[in-house]
mmCIF file of C-alpha atoms in Angstrom:
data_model
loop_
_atom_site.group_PDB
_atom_site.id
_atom_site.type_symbol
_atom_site.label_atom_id
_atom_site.label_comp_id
_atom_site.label_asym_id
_atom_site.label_seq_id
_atom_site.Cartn_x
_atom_site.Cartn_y
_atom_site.Cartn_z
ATOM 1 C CA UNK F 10 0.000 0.000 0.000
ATOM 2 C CA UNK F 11 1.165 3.243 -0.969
ATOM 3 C CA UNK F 12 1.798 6.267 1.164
ATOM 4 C CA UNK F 13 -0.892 8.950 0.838
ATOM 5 C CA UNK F 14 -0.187 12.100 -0.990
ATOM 6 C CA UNK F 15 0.387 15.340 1.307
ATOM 7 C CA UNK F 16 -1.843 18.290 0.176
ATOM 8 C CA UNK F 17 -4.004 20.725 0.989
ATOM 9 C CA UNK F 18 -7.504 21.903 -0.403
ATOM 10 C CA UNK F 19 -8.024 25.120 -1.785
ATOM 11 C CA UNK F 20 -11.285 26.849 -0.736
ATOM 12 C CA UNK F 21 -13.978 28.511 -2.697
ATOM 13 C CA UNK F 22 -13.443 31.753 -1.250
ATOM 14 C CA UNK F 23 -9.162 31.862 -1.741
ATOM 15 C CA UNK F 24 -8.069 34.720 -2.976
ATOM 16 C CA UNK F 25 -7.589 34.367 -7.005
ATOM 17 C CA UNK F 26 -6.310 37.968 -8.448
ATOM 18 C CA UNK F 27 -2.860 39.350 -7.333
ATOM 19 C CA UNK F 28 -3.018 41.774 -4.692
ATOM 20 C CA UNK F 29 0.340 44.033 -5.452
ATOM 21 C CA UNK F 30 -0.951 46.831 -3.643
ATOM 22 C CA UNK F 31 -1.523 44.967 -0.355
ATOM 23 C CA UNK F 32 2.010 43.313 -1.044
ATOM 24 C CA UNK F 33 3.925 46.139 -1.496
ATOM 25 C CA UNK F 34 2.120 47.977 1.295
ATOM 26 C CA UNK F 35 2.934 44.933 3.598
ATOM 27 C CA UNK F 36 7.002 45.453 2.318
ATOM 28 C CA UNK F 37 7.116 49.316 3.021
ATOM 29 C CA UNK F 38 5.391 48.582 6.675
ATOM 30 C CA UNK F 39 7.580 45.556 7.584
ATOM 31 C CA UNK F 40 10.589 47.571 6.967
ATOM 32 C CA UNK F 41 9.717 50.461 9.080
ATOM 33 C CA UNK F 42 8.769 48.256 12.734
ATOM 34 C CA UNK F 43 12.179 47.796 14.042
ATOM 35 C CA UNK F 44 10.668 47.174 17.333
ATOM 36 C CA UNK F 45 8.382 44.364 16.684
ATOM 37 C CA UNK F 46 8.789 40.835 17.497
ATOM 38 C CA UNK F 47 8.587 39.402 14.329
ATOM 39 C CA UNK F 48 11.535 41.966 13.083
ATOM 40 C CA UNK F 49 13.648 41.643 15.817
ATOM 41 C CA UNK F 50 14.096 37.857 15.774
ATOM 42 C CA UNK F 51 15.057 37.734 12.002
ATOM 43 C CA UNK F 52 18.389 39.898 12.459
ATOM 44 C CA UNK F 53 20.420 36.810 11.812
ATOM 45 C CA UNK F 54 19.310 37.093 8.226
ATOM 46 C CA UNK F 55 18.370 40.676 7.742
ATOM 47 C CA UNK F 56 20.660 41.614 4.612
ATOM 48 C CA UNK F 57 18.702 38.802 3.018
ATOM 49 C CA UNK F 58 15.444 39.974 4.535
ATOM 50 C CA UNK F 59 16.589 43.076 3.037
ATOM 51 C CA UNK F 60 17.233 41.701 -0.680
ATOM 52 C CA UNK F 61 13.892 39.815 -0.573
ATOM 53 C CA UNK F 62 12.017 42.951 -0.234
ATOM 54 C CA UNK F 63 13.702 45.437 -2.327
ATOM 55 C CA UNK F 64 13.877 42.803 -5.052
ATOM 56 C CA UNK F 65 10.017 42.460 -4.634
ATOM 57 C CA UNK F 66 9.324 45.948 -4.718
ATOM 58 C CA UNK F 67 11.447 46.459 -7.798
ATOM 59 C CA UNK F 68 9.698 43.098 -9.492
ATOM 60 C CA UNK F 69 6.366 45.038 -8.756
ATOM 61 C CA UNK F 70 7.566 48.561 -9.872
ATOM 62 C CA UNK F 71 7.512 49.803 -6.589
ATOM 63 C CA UNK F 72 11.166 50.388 -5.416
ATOM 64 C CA UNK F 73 11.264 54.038 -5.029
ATOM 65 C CA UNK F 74 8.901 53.520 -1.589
ATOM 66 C CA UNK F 75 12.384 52.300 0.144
ATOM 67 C CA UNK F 76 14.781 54.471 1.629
ATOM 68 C CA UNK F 77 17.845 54.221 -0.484
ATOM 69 C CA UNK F 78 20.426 55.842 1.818
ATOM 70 C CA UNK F 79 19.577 54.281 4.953
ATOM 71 C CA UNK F 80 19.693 51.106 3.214
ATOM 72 C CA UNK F 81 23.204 51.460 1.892
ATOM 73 C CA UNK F 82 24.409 53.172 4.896
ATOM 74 C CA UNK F 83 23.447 49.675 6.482
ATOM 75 C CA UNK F 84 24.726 47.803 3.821
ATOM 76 C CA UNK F 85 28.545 49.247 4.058
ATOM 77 C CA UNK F 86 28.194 48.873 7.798
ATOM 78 C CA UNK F 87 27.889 45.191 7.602
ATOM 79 C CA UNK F 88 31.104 44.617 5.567
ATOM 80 C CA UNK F 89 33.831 43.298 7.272
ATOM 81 C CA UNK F 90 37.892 44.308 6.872
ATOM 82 C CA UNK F 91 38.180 40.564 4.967
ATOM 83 C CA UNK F 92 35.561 42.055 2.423
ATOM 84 C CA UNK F 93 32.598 39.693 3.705
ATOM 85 C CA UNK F 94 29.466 40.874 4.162
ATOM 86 C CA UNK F 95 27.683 39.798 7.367
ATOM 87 C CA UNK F 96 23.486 39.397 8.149
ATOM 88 C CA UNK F 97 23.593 42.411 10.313
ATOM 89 C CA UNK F 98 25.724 44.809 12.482
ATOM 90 C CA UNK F 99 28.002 42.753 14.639
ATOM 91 C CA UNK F 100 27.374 39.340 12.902
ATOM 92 C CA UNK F 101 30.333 37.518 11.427
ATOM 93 C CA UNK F 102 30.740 37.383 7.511
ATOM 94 C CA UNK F 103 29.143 34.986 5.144
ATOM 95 C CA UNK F 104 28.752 34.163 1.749
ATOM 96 C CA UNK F 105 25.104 34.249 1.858
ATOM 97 C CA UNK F 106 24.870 37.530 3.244
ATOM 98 C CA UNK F 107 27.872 38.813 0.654
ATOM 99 C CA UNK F 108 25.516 37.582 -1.859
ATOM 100 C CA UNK F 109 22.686 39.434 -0.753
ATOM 101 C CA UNK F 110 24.275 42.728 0.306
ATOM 102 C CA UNK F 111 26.409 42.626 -3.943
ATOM 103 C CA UNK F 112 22.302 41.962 -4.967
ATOM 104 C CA UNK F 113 21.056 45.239 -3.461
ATOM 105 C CA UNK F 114 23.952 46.989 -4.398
ATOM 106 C CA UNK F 115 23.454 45.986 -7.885
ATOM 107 C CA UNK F 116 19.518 46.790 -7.747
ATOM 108 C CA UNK F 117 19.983 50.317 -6.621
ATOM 109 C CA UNK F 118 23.443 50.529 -9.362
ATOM 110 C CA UNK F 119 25.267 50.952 -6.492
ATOM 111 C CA UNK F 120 28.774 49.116 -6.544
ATOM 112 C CA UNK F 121 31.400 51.900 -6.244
ATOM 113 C CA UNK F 122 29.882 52.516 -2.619
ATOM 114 C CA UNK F 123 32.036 49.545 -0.923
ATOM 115 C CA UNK F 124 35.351 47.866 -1.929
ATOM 116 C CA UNK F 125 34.262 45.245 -5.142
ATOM 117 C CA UNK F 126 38.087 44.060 -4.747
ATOM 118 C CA UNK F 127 38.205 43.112 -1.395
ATOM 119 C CA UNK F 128 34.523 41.436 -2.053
ATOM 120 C CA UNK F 129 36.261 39.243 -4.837
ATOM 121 C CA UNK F 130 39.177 38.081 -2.365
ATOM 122 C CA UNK F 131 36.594 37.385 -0.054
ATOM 123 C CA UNK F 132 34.845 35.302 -1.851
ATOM 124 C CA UNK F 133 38.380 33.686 -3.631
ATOM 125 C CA UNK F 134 39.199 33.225 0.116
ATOM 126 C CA UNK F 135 36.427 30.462 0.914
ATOM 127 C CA UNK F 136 37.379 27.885 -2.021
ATOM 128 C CA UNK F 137 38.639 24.251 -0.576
ATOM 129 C CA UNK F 138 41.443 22.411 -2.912
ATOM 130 C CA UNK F 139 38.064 20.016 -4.050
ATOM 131 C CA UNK F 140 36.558 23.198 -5.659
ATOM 132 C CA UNK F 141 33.646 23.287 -3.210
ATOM 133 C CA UNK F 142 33.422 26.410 -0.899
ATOM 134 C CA UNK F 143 32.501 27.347 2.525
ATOM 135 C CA UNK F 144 29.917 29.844 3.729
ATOM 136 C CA UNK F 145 32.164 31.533 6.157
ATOM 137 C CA UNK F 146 35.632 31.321 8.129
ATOM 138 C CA UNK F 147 34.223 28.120 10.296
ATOM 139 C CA UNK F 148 34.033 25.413 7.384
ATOM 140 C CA UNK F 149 30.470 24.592 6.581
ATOM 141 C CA UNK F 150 30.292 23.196 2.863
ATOM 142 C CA UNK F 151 27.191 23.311 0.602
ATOM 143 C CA UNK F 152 26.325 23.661 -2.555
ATOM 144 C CA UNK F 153 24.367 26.279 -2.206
ATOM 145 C CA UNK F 154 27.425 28.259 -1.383
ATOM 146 C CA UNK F 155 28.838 27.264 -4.525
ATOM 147 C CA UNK F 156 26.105 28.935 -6.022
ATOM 148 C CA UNK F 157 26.526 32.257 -4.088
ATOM 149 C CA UNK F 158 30.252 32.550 -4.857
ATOM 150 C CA UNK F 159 30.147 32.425 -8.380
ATOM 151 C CA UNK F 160 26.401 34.348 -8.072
ATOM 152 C CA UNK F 161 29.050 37.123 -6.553
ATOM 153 C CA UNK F 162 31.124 36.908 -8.986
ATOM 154 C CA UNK F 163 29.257 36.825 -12.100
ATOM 155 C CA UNK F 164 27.549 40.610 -10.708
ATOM 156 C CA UNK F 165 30.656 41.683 -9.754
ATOM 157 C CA UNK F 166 32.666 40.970 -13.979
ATOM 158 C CA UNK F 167 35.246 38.479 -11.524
ATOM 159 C CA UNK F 168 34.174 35.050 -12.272
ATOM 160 C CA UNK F 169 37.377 34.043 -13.252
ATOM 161 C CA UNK F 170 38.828 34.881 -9.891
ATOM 162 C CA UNK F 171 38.229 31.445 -8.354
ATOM 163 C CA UNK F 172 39.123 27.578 -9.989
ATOM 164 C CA UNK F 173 36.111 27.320 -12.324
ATOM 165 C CA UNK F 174 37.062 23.574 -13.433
ATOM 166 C CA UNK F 175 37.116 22.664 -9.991
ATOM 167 C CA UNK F 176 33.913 24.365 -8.729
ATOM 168 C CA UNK F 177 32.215 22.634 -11.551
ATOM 169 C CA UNK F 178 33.519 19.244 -10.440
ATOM 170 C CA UNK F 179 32.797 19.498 -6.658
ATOM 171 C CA UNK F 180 29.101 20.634 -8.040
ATOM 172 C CA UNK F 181 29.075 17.246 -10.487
ATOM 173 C CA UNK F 182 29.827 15.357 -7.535
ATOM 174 C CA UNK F 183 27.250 16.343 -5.978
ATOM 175 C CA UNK F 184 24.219 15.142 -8.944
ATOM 176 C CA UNK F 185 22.226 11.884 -7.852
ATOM 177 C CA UNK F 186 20.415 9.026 -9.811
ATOM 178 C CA UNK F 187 17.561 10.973 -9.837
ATOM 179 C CA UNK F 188 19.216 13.975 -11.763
ATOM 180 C CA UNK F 189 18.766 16.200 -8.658
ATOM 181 C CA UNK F 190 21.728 17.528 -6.972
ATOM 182 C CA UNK F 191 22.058 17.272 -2.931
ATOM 183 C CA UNK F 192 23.828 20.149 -0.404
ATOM 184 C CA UNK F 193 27.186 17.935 -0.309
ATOM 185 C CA UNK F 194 28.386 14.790 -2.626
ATOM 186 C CA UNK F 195 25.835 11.489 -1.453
ATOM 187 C CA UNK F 196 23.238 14.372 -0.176
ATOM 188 C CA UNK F 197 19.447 13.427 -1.349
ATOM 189 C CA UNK F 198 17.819 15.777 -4.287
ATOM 190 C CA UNK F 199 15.756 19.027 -2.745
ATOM 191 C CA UNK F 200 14.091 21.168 -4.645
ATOM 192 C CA UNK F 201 16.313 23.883 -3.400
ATOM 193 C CA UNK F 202 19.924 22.974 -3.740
ATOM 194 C CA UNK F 203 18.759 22.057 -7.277
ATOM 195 C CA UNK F 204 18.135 25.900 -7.872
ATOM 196 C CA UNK F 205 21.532 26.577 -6.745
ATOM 197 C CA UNK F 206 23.099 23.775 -9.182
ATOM 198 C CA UNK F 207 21.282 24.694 -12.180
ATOM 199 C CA UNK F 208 22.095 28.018 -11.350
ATOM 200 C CA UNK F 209 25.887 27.735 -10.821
ATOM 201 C CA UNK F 210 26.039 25.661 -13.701
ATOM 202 C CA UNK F 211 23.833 28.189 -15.706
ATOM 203 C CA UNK F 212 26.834 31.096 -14.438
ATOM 204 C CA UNK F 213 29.370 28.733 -15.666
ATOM 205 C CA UNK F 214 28.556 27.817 -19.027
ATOM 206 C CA UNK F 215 27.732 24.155 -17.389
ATOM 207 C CA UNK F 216 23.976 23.403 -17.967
ATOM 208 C CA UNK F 217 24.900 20.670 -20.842
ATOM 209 C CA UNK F 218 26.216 19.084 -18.227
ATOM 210 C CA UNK F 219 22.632 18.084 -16.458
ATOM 211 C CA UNK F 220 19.975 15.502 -18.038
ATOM 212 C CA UNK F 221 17.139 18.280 -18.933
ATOM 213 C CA UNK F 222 14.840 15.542 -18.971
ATOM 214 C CA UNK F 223 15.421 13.540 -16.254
ATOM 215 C CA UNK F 224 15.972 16.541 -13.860
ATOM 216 C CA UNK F 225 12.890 17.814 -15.281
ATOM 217 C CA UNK F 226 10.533 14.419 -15.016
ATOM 218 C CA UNK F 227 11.880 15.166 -10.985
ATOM 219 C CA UNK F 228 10.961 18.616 -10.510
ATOM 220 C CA UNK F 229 7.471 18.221 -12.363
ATOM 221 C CA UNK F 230 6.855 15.251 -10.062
ATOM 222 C CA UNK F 231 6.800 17.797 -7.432
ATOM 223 C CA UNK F 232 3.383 19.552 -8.733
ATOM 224 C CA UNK F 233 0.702 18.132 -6.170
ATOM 225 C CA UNK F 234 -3.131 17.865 -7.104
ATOM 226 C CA UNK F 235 -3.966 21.413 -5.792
ATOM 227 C CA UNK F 236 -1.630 22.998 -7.981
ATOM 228 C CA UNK F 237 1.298 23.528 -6.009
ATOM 229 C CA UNK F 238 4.886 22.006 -5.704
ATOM 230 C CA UNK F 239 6.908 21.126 -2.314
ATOM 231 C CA UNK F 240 10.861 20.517 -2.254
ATOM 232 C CA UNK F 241 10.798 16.747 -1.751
ATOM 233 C CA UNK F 242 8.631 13.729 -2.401
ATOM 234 C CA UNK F 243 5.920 13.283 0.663
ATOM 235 C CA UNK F 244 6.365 16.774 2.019
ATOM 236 C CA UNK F 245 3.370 19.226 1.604
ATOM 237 C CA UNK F 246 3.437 22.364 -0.917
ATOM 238 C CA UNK F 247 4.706 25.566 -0.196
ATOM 239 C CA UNK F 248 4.303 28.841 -1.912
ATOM 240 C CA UNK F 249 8.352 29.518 -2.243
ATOM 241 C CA UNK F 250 8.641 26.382 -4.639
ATOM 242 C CA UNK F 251 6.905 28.084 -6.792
ATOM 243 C CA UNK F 252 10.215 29.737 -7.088
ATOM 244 C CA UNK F 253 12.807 26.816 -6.399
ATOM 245 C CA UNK F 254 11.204 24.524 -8.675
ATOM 246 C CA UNK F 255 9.910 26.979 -11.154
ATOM 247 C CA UNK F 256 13.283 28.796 -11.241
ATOM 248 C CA UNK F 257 15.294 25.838 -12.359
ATOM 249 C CA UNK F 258 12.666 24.225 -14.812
ATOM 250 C CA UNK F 259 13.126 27.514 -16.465
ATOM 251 C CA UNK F 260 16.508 27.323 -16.329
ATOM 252 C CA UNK F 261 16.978 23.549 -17.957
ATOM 253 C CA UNK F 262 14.092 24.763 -20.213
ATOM 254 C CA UNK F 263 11.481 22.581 -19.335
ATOM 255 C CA UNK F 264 8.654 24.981 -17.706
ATOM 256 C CA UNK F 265 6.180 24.497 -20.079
ATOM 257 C CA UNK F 266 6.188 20.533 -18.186
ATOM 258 C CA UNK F 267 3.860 21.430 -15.485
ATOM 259 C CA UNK F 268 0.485 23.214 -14.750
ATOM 260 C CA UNK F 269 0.824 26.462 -14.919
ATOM 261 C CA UNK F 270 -2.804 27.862 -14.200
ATOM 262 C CA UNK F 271 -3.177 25.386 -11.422
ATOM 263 C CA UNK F 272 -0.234 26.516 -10.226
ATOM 264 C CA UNK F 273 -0.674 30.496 -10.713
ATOM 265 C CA UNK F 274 -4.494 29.585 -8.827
ATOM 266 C CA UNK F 275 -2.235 27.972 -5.872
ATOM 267 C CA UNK F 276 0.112 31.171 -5.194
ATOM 268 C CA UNK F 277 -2.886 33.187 -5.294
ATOM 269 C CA UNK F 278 -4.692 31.151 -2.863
ATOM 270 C CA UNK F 279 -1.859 32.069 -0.447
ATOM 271 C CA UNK F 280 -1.996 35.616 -0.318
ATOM 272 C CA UNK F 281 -2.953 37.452 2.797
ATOM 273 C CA UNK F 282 -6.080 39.367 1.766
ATOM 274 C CA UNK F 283 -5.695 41.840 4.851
ATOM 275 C CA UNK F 284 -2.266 42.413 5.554
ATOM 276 C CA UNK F 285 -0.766 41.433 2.342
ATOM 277 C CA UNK F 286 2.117 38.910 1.742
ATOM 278 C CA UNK F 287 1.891 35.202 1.373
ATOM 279 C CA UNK F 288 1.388 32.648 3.341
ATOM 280 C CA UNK F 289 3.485 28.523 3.229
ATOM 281 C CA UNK F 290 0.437 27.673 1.583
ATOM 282 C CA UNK F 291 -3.066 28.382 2.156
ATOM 283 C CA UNK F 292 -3.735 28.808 5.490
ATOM 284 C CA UNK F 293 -0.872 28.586 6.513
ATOM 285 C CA UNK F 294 1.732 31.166 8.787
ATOM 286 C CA UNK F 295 2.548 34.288 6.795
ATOM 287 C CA UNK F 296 6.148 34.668 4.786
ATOM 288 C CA UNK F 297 7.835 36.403 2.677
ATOM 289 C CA UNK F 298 5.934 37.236 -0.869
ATOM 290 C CA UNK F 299 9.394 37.378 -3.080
ATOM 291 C CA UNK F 300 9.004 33.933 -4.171
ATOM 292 C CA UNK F 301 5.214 34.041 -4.924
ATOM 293 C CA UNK F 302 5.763 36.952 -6.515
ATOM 294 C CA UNK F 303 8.750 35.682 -8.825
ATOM 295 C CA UNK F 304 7.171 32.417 -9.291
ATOM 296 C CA UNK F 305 4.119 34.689 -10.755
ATOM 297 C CA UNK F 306 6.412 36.444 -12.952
ATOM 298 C CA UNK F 307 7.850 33.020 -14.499
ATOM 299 C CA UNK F 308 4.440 32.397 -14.915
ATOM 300 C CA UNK F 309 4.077 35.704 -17.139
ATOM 301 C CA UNK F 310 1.657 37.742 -14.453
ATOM 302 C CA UNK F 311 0.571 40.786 -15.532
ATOM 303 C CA UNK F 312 1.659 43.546 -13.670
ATOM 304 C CA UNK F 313 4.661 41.986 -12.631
ATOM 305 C CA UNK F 314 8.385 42.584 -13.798
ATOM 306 C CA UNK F 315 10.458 39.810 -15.575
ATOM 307 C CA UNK F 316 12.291 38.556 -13.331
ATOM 308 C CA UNK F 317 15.842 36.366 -13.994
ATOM 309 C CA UNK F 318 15.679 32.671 -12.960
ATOM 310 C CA UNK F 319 18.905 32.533 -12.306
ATOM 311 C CA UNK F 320 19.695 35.313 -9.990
ATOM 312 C CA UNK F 321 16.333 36.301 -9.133
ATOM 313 C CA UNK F 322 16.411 40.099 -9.511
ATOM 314 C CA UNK F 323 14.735 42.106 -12.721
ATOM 315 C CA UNK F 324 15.812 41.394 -15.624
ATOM 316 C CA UNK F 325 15.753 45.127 -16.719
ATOM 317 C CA UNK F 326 18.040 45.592 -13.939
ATOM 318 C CA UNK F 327 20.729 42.697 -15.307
ATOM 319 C CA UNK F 328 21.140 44.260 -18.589
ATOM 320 C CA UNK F 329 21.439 48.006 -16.596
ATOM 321 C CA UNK F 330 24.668 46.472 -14.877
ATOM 322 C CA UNK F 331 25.916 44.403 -18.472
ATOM 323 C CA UNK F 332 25.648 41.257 -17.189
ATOM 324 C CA UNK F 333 27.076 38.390 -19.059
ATOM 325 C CA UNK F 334 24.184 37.620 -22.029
ATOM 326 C CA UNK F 335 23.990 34.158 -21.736
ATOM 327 C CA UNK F 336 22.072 34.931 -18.165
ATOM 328 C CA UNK F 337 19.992 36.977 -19.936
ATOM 329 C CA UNK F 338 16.712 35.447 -21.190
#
């Protein structure tokens, strides 16, 4: 006997049109309560909390409601003397972070404002001799930072500062049976470390390396009856697959393999009708609405900016900067 299918129902009454003024509302407000709860415990990953809502403001035309200089002022505060970048004043340096803080930069065309070179030998600094690279100074490996390194990188014109031949290989190392890729070599396939691999391989001229199809029969597998897609087989849906999963099917180009209405209906089901934002999935806790809102934007929403699958930022604001074309859609 098989084991039943996690999934939710989508009521009558959901939500079904896109409600960018309540979203972009709930952004501006968010930004401005420094002293509630909800704000205060999500310092340890405020420049990314940071990224995630300019980059959704921009993607719905709305970035001019966010205070540029105070934002930038934070942004140089947080990088360190190695050229890291850390989540918040007085947090170490990380890659994530790095990649996050050289994001915003880039959305407001902002780069001269902190050191780009001592950025690039940060980032140089965290390779291993296998290719792979660390988040920070105490070791962690993950593909995901792979991703964010050469992410870096590829904003900042530097790519070929690091061992591209072996970053590929550690990356290689790290695809399954499945086509899938895992955080470390023998790791199982999630939904999100195969956005990062597509995507580093997609930076490095490497997505010929990747079975389109099989990856693709996996990520389509992860489409659920009411429309939307989780990370891993058995687990329920959640609204910011519709960017993990939808991301790298665009990438491998093999969107057009799932539901898209059904999907577009399940986002929309997940919006917060009175605060704005998105919830997991419908009726679920409230999080961030980037990844509904990109995932809506792969799926050609009106109203709605294209956004880059790879890098997830506008794609108007990739060709600003001269970003390397074969990113470019």
């Amino acid at each position: 006997m098989g084991t039943p299918q996690k999934d939710v129902i989508i009521k009558a009454d959901a939500p079904h049109t896109l409600l960018l003024e309540k979203h972009s509302d709930y952004i501006e407000s968010y930004g401005a309560k420094k002293d509630d709860y909800e704000y205060c415990m999500s310092e340890y990953l405020r420049m990314s909390g940071v990224y995630w809502g300019l980059t959704v403001m921009d993607l719905m035309g709305e970035l001019q409601r966010m205070n540029k200089e105070e934002i930038l002022a934070f942004i140089k505060s947080c990088q360190h003397e190695c050229g890291g970048f850390s989540a918040s004043i007085g947090h170490d340096p990380h890659v994530l972070y790095t990649l996050s803080a050289v994001q915003i930069l880039t959305l407001f065309d902002s780069l001269s404002e902190v050191d780009t070179e001592k950025v690039v030998e940060y980032v140089k600094s965290l390779q291993q001799e296998d290719g792979s690279f660390s988040g920070d100074k105490w070791g962690e490996i993950d593909t995901r930072f792979s991703f964010c390194a050469v992410a870096t990188l590829a904003l900042l014109g530097k790519l070929n500062a690091v061992n591209i031949e072996k970053a590929v290989e550690f990356v290689l190392s790290c695809m399954n049976f499945d086509g899938g890729f895992g955080c470390r070599p023998g790791s199982e396939s999630h939904a999100g470390q195969i956005y990062c691999c597509s995507g580093f391989l997609a930076v490095t001229n490497q997505l010929h390396q990747i079975n389109a199809d099989l990856l693709g029969w996996w990520l389509c597998e992860r489409q659920l009856p009411s429309g939307g897609l989780n990370g891993r087989p058995e687990k329920l849906p959640d609204v910011c697959y519709s960017w993990w999963v939808l991301a790298s099917l665009k990438i491998i180009g093999r969107l057009h393999w799932i539901d898209r209405e059904k999907l577009r209906l399940f986002i929309l089901a997940c919006q917060d009708e009175e605060t704005g934002g998105f919830a997991d999935r419908p009726g679920g806790s409230i999080s961030h609405p980037l990844f509904g809102i990109a995932g809506l934007s792969l799926l050609g929403e009106e109203g709605i900016k294209p956004v880059n699958p790879v890098l997830c930022m506008p794609e108007e604001v990739l060709r600003r900067v001269g970003v390397q074309p074969e990113l470019l859609s």
